PDB file of C-alpha atoms in Angstrom:
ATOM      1  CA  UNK A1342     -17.559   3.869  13.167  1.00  0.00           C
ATOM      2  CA  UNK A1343     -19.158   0.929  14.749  1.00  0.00           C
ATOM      3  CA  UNK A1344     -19.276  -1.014  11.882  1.00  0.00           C
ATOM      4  CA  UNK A1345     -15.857   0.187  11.135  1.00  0.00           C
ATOM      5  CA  UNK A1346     -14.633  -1.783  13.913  1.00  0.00           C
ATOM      6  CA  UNK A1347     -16.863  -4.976  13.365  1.00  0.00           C
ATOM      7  CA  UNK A1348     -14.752  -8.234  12.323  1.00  0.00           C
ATOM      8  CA  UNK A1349     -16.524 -10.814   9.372  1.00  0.00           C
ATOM      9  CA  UNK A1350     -16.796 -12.997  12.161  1.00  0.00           C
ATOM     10  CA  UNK A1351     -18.758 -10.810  14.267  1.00  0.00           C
ATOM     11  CA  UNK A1352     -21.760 -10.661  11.215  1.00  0.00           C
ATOM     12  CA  UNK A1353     -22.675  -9.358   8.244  1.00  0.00           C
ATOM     13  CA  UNK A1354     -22.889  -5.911   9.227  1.00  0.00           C
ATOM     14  CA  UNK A1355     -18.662  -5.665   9.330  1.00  0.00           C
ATOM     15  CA  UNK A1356     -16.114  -3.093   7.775  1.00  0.00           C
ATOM     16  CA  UNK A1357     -14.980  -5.636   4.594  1.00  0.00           C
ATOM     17  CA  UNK A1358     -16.676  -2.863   2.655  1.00  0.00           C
ATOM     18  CA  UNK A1359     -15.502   0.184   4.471  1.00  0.00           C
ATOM     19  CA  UNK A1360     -12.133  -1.286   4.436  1.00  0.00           C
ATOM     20  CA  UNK A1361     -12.299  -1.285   0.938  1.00  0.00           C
ATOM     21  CA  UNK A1362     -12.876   2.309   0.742  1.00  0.00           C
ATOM     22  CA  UNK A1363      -9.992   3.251   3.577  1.00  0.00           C
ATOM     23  CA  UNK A1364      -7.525   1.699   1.200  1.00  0.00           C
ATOM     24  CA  UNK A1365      -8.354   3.774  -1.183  1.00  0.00           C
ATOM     25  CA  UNK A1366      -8.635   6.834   0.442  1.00  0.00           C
ATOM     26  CA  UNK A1367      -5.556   6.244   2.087  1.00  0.00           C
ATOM     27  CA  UNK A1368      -3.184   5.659  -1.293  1.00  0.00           C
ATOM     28  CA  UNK A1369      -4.497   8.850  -2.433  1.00  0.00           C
ATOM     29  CA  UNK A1370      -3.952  10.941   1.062  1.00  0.00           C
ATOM     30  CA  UNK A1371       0.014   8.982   1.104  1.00  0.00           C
ATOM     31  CA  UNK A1372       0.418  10.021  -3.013  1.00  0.00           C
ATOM     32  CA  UNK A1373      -0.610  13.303  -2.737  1.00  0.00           C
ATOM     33  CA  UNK A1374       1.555  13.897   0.599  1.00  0.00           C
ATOM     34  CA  UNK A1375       4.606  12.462  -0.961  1.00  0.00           C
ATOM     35  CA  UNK A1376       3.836  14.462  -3.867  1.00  0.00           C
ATOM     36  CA  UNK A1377       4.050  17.383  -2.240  1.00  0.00           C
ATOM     37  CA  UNK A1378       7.049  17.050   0.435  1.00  0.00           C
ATOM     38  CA  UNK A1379       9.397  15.427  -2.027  1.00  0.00           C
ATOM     39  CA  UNK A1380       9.106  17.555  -5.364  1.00  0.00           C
ATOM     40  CA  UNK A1381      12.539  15.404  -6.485  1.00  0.00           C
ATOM     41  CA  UNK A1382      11.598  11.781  -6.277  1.00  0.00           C
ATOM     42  CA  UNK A1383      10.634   9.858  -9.305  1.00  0.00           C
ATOM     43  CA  UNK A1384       7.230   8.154  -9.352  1.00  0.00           C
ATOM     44  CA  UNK A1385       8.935   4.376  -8.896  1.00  0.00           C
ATOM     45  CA  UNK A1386      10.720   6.400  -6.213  1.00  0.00           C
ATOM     46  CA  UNK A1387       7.615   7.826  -4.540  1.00  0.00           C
ATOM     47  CA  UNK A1388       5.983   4.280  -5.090  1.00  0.00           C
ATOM     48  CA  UNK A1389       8.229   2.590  -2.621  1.00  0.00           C
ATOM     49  CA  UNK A1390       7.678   5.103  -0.049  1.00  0.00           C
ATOM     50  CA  UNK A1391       3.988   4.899  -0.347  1.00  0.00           C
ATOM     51  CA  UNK A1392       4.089   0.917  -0.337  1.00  0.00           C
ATOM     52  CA  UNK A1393       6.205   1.463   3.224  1.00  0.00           C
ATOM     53  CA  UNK A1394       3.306   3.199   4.636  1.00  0.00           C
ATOM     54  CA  UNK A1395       0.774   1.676   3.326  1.00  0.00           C
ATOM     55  CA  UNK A1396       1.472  -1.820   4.135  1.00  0.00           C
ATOM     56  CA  UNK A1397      -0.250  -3.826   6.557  1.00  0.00           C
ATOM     57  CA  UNK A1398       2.649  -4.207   8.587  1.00  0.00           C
ATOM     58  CA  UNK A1399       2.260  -0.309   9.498  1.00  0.00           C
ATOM     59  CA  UNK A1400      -1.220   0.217   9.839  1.00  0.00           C
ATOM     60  CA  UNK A1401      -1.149  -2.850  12.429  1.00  0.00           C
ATOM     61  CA  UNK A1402       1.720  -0.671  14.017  1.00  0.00           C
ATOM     62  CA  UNK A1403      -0.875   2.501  13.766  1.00  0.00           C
ATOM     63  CA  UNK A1404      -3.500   0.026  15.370  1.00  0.00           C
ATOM     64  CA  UNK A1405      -1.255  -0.907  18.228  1.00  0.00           C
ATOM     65  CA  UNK A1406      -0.348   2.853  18.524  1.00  0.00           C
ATOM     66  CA  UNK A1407      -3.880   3.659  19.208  1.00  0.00           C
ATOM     67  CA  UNK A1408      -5.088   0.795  21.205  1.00  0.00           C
ATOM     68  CA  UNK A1409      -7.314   0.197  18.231  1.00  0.00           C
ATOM     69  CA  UNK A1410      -7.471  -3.665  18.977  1.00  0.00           C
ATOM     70  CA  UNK A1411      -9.467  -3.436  22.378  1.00  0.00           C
ATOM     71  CA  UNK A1412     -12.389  -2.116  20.574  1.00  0.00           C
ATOM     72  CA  UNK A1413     -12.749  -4.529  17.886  1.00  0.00           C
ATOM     73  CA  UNK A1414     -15.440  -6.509  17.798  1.00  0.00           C
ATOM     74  CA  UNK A1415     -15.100 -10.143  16.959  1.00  0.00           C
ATOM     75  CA  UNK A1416     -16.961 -13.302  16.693  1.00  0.00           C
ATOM     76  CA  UNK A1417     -15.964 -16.074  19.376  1.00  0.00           C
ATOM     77  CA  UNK A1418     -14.193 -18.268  16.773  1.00  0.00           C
ATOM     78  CA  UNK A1419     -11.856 -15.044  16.240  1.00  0.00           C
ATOM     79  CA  UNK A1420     -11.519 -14.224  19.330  1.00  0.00           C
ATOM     80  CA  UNK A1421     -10.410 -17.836  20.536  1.00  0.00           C
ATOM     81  CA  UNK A1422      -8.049 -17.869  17.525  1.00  0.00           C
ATOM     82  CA  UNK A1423      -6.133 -14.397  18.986  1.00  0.00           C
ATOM     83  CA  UNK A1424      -7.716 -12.394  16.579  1.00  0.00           C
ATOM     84  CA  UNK A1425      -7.479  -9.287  18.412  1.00  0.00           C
ATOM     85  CA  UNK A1426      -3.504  -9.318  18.001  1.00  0.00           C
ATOM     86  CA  UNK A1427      -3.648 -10.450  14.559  1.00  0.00           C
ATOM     87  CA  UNK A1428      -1.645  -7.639  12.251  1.00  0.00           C
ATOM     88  CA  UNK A1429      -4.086  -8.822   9.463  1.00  0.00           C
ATOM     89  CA  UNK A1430      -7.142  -7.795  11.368  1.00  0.00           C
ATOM     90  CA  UNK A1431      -5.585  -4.734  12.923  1.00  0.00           C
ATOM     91  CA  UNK A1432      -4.780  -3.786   9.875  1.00  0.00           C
ATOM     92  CA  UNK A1433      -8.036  -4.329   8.335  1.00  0.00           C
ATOM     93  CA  UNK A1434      -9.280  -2.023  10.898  1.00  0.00           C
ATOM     94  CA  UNK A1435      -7.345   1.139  10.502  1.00  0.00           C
ATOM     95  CA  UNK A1436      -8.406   0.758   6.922  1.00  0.00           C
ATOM     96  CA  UNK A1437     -12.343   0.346   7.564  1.00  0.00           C
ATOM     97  CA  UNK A1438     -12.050   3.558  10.117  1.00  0.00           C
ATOM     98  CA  UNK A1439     -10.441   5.680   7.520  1.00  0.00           C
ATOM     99  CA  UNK A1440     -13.763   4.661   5.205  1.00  0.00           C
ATOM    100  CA  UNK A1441     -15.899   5.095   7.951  1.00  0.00           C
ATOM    101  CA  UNK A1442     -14.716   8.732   8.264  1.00  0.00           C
ATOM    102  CA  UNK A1443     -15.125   9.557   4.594  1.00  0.00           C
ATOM    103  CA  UNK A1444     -18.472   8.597   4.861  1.00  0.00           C
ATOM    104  CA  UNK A1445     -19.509  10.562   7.391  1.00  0.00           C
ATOM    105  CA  UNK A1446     -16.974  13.884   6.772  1.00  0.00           C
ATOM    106  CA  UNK A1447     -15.911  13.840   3.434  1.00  0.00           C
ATOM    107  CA  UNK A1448     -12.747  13.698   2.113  1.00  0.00           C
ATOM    108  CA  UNK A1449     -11.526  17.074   3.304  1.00  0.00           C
ATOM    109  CA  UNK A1450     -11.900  15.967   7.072  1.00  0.00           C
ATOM    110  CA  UNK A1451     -10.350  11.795   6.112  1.00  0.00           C
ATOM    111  CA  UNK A1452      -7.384  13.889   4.324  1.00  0.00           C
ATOM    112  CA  UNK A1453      -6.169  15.895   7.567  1.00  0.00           C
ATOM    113  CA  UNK A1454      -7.637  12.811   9.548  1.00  0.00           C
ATOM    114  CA  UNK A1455      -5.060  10.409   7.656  1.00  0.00           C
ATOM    115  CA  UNK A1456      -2.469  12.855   7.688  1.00  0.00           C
ATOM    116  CA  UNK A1457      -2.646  13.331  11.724  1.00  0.00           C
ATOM    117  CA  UNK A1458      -3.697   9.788  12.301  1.00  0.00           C
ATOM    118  CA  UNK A1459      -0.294   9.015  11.049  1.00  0.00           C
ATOM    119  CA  UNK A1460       2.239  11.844  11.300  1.00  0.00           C
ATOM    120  CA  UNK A1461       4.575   9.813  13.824  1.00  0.00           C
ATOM    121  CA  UNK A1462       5.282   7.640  10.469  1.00  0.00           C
ATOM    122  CA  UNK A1463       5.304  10.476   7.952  1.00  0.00           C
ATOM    123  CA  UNK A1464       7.488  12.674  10.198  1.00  0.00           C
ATOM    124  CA  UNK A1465      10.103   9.726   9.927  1.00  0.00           C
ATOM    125  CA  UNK A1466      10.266   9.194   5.862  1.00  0.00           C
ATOM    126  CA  UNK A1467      13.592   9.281   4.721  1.00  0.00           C
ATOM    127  CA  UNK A1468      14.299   9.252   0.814  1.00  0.00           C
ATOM    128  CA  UNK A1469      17.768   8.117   1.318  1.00  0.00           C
ATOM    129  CA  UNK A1470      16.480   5.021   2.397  1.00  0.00           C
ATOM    130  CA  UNK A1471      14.590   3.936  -0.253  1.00  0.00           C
ATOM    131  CA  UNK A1472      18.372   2.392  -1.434  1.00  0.00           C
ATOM    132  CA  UNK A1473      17.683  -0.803  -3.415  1.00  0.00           C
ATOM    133  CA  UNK A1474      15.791  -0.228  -7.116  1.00  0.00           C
ATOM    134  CA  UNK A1475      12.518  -1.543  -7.482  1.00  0.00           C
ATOM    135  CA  UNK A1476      13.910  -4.825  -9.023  1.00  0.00           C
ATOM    136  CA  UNK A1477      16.595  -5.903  -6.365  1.00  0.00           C
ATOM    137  CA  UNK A1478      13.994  -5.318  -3.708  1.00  0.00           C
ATOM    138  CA  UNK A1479      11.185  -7.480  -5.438  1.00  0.00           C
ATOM    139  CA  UNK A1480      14.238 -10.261  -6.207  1.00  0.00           C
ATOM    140  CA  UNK A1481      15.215  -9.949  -2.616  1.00  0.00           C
ATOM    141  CA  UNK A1482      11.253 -10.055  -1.641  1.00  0.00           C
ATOM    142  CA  UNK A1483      10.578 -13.073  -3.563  1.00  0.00           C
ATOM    143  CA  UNK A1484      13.532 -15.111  -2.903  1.00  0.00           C
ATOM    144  CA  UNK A1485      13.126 -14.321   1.050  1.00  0.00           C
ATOM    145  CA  UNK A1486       9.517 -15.996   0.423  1.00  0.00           C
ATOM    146  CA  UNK A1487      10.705 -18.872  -1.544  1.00  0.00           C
ATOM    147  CA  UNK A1488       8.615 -17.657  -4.970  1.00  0.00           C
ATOM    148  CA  UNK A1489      10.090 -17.658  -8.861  1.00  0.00           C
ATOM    149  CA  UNK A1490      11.692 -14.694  -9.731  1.00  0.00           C
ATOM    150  CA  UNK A1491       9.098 -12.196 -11.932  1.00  0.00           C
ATOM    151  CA  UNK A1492       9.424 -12.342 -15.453  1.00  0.00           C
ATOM    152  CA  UNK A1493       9.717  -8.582 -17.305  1.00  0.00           C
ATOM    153  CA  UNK A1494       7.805  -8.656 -20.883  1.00  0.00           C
ATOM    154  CA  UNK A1495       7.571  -5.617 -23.486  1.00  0.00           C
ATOM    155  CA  UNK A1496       4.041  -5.588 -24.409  1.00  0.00           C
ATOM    156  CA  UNK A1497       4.809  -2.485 -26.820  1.00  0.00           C
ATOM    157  CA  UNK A1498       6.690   0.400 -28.018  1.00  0.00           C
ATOM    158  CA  UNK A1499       4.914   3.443 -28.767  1.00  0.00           C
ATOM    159  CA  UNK A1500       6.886   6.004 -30.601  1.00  0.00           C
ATOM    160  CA  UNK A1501       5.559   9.588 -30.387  1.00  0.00           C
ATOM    161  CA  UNK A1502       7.241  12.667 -31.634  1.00  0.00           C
ATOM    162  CA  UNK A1503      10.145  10.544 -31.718  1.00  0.00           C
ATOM    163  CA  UNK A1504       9.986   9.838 -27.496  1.00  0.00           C
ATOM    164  CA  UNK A1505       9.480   5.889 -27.705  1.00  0.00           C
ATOM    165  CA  UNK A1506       7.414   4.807 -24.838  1.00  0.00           C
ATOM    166  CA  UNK A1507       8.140   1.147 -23.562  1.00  0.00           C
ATOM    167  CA  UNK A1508       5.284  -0.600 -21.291  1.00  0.00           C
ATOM    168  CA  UNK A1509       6.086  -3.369 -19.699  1.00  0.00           C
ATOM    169  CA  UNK A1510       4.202  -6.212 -17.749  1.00  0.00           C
ATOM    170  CA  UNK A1511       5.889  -7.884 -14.524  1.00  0.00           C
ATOM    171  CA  UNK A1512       4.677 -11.453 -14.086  1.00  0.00           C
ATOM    172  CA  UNK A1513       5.353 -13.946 -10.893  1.00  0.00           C
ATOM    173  CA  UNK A1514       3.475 -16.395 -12.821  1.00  0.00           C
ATOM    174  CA  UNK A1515       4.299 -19.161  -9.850  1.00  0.00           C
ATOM    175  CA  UNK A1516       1.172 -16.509  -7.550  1.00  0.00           C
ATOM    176  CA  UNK A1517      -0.706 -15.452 -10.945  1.00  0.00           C
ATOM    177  CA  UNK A1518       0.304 -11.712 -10.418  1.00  0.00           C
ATOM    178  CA  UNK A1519       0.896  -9.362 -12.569  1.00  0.00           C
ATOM    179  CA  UNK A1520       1.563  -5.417 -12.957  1.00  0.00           C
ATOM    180  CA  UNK A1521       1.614  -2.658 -15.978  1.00  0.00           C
ATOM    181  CA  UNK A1522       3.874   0.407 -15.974  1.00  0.00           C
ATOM    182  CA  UNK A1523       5.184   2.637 -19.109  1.00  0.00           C
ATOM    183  CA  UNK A1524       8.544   4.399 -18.933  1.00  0.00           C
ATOM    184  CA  UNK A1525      10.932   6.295 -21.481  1.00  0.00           C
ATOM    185  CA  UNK A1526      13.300   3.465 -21.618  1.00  0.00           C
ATOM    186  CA  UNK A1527      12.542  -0.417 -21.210  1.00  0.00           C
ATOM    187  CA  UNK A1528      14.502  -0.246 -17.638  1.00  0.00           C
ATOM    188  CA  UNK A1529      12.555   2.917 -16.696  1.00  0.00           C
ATOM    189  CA  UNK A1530       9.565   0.788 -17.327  1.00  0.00           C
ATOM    190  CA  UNK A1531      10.703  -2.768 -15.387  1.00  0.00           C
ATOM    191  CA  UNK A1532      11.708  -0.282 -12.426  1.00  0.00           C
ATOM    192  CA  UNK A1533       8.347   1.191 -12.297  1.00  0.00           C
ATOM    193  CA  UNK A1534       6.228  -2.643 -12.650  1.00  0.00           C
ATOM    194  CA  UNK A1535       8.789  -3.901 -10.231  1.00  0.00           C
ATOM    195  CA  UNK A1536       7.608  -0.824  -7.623  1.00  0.00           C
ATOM    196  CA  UNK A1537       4.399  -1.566  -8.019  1.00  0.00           C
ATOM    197  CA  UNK A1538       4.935  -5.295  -7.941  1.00  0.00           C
ATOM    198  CA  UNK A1539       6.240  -4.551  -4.442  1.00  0.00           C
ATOM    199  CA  UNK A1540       3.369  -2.631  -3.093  1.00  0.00           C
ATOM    200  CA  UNK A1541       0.859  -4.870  -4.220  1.00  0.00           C
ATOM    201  CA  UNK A1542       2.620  -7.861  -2.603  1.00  0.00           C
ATOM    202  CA  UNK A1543       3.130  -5.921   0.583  1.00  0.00           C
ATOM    203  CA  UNK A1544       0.001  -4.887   0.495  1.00  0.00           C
ATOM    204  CA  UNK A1545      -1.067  -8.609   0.964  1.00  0.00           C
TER     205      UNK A1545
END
């Protein structure tokens, strides 16, 4: 946990690593929650919920929640620079202490850790407002942020027991990003990049 909540700047002993490790735990924990409360969402559906809570925008609100930033430990450069208020670094954070946890307890104890950690933001998940599709919101994203729209290509069409299966690859070639998702139909497929498109980018 200490190292958890040591900045870069504070040495080499710091939570980059653990932080790593949170974010993966944590997509998991979010996906299989989602998963289970909303049995009638689609996966691009259940894609944009998870990129809502997993973005770094919310776990700095988590890290606020929890007066997470006064025990932080940061080198003098960062904390001269306001580093304790930063989202990014709050952020950052939350992540490494989730890591930290499944170190030490497993993934049993980080999954109802997670889930209690952040039930003031799960409690308040509303399907309805999902709204926009996948490809509006990253149009909307992108434009707001002054980047090229993405570009959709088919890559291929896989026909199996006559049930073609279209993947797809979403490019915003102006940021060198791309994503891969397969659907039933080619907009099934764009939908589904576009989602993921999004939670990448919020991610960020």
């Amino acid at each position: 946990m200490q190292q958890a909540l040591t900045h870069r700047s504070k040495g080499k002993n710091n939570n980059e690593r653990l932080e790593f490790l949170g974010d993966s735990a944590l997509s998991l924990v979010v996906s299989q929650y989602l998963y289970d409360r909303f049995p009638q969402l689609t996966e691009g559906d259940m894609s944009r919920l998870r990129a809502q809570l997993v973005k770094g925008k919310t776990l700095a609100e988590i890290a606020r929640y929890y007066d997470l930033g006064s025990q932080i430990k940061l080198g003098p450069g960062e904390i001269k620079s306001g580093g304790v208020n930063k989202s990014s670094v709050l952020a950052d954070a939350v992540e490494a202490v989730y890591g930290a946890v499944l170190l030490d307890q497993g993934y049993q104890v980080t999954n109802q850790f997670i889930l209690t950690v952040m039930h003031p933001w799960l409690t308040r998940i509303n399907p309805d407002d999902i709204g926009k599709d996948a490809k509006t919101g990253l149009q909307e994203h992108l434009q707001k942020h002054g980047l090229q729209l993405p570009v959709y290509d088919t890559i291929a069409v896989e026909d199996a027991d006559n049930e073609p299966t279209f993947k797809v690859i979403c490019k915003i070639n102006e940021i060198h990003k791309q994503t891969k998702a397969a659907g039933k139909s080619r907009k099934k497929a764009e939908q589904m990049a576009a989602a993921k498109m999004l939670e990448l980018l919020n991610n960020e």
